[in-house]
Amino acid sequence: AGRAWGSQGMEAAAGSCRAPLPAWWGLLRGLLLAVLAAGPCQGNSVERKIYIPLNKTAPCVRLLNATHQIGCQSSISGDTGVIHVVEKEEDLNWVLADGPHPPYMILLDGNLFNRRVMLQLKGTSRVSGLAVAIAKPNPPQGFSPGLKCPNDGFGVYSKDYGPQFAHCNKTVWNPVGSGLSYEDFDFPIFLLEDANETQVIKQCYQDHNVPRDGSGPEYPLCAMQLFSHMHAVTSTVTCMRRSSLQSTFSINPEVVCDPLLDYNVWSTLQPINSSGKVDPEKEVIIVATRIDSHSFFWNIAPGAESAVSSFVTHLAAAEALHKVSDVHSLQRNIMFTFFQGETFDYIGSSRMVYDMEKDKFPLRLDNIHSFVELNQVALRNDSILWMHTDPVSRMNESVKVQVRNLLDILSNSSMGANVTLQEVGYSQPLPPSSFQRFLRARHIPGVVLTDHKTAFQNRYYQSMYDTPENIRMQYPEGLSPEETLEYVTDTAKSLAEVATVVARALYQLAGGAKNTSAIQADPKTVSRMLYGFLIKMNNSWFQSIIKPDIKGILGDVPQHYVAVSSPVNTTYLVQYVLANLTGTVVNLTKEECLNPEKTPSSEKEMYEYAWVQGSLDPNSTSRVPYCVRSTVHLSKALSPAFELRQWGSTEYSTWTESRWKEIRARIFLVASKELEIITLVVGIAILIFSLLATYFINAKADVLFSIPRDPGAVAY
């Protein structure tokens, strides 16, 4: 208290012997404080006024395998260029030759996004990047950036096994495939998902960049900046070696790439010990399909025909079989298998075969009685479903007999249904399929069901246009989301018929003796699945069948890319849909359901338990949760190449995805080079003048800022 009083007294004494500060000094101090206080806020405001961010975009990213890098990237600080809209091929002349303001950022019409145009742009330094507008309607000629021979070199056919069928010599499965996804571009390419943002770019171009009378537009010009710098280069061998060295010797390792990985989903009709081994004499029929897709752009993989149509049919067949009363007494078991990462050289199926060979899976290859795979099945002509078999393994007499029996059972199961099954014949190999990875290990009787006899019916294979419209899903106008979820489309009815035929055939293959006419897939269930996996994941049905702690996976627009963080949304949802359709609601509390090992009768080694959210109570906003018991399991879908550290393998998939720091896009107005230089020079001049002025003011501060004494004051 004494110190406080003393300081106040000193200030009072000082005040009595000095003159008051001038009024302008107080105003200057207030102005400086106001500027300093507003500085941080004004910085963000200035950035918002300069840049317009593009928030609904999808980048092309870099992927790598044992020998190559594919995809796109920007420079480390992003790439910038003057925007030019290209809506017809003639517009490319301005970009490639005539335009006076290179490099250019091209806004490309989706109908021109093809191999011929892209290779022209790849071969010039006048292009700094590309923004692609989605074509509406879908390109009528088809568009597939995938390969003409998908997964070539990783299937069963090679110089040692059916060399006449290797490299698609007999049948080109994807004739519209341009291979664009497997090119390497040294500039960024982004997809514009929002039509409104596309229109904003076009308007900016119209206002500032349109050539006038054949001459270049005047500054300021509308420009775009794209950021998508990738950390990995060259190949998986290089990036994994660098990551491995970093992890070994660095305290803070910087990983530059990650293997593509996820989980396979599988369940059995009759429960088996998932941690043990199935008896060698027990026979199992494997039903398989893939659940992943791909396109040119990262995480844009709708996969309606290439993946969803088949795994939805598979799920519906599993539900139909589980409703049959005598399934637990069938002679043979049935395993429903959903493979992840098949798009990238059969990641999921090759891993399951590897695990079976190494006794890391409950089944061994010797347990497999036969193999039925559902491939693309939604685009059937005249309701025909084609049965593909392997002509090489059928040269073995015992395999030939078993395949013949399998084909006959499938054909007989289609009698009376709106599906006609026809055999392709001996002269044609298997299409790209997971079954090929099993054949590499052992001669197994099997069939692949597709909607195509030779080339794919799907003209948008592995592209952003493989959407619900591609499989002819149509809804009446004016339906609410809940009504749309429950509406049974013609596509759903068609796929339910396929599921019915498959379920009946599997029942007979497993030794079922009853009449199969009662086995029927539910079109309403198929409708719900198609809506959830293709239109809107965040719907009331999906909300009710998943665990509360993973409800965040329910995004709006479904995508089925395998990615590097696992499990992805698709895997989780296939797992819980399968559990819902084939499992049983059991009377357990939440505590008992989450810890089934504490309940003596739970048979934890035979079943999986899940405490799910349940539906909303009609009279409140709370849910009614319950416990589901099922035989649904997950198994790792990581290529054996990474387990074995054989990053240059030609036997197994070696695909990795590069890491990156940031992905973003924005547009802004850019001044001419001359104005930028003048601005820089003037700025430097002002800086130098300010420094000199500050120096001289500081040197003469005692003169400039001295406060005159009051002549009337007398000091004692």
XYZ file of C-alpha atoms in Angstrom, residues 37 78 254 262 525 637:
6
model
C -6.045 -3.548 -32.572
C 0.943 -24.294 -55.776
C 8.139 -38.082 -42.206
C -8.614 -51.845 -45.721
C -34.200 -54.445 -48.993
C -6.988 -56.405 -46.905
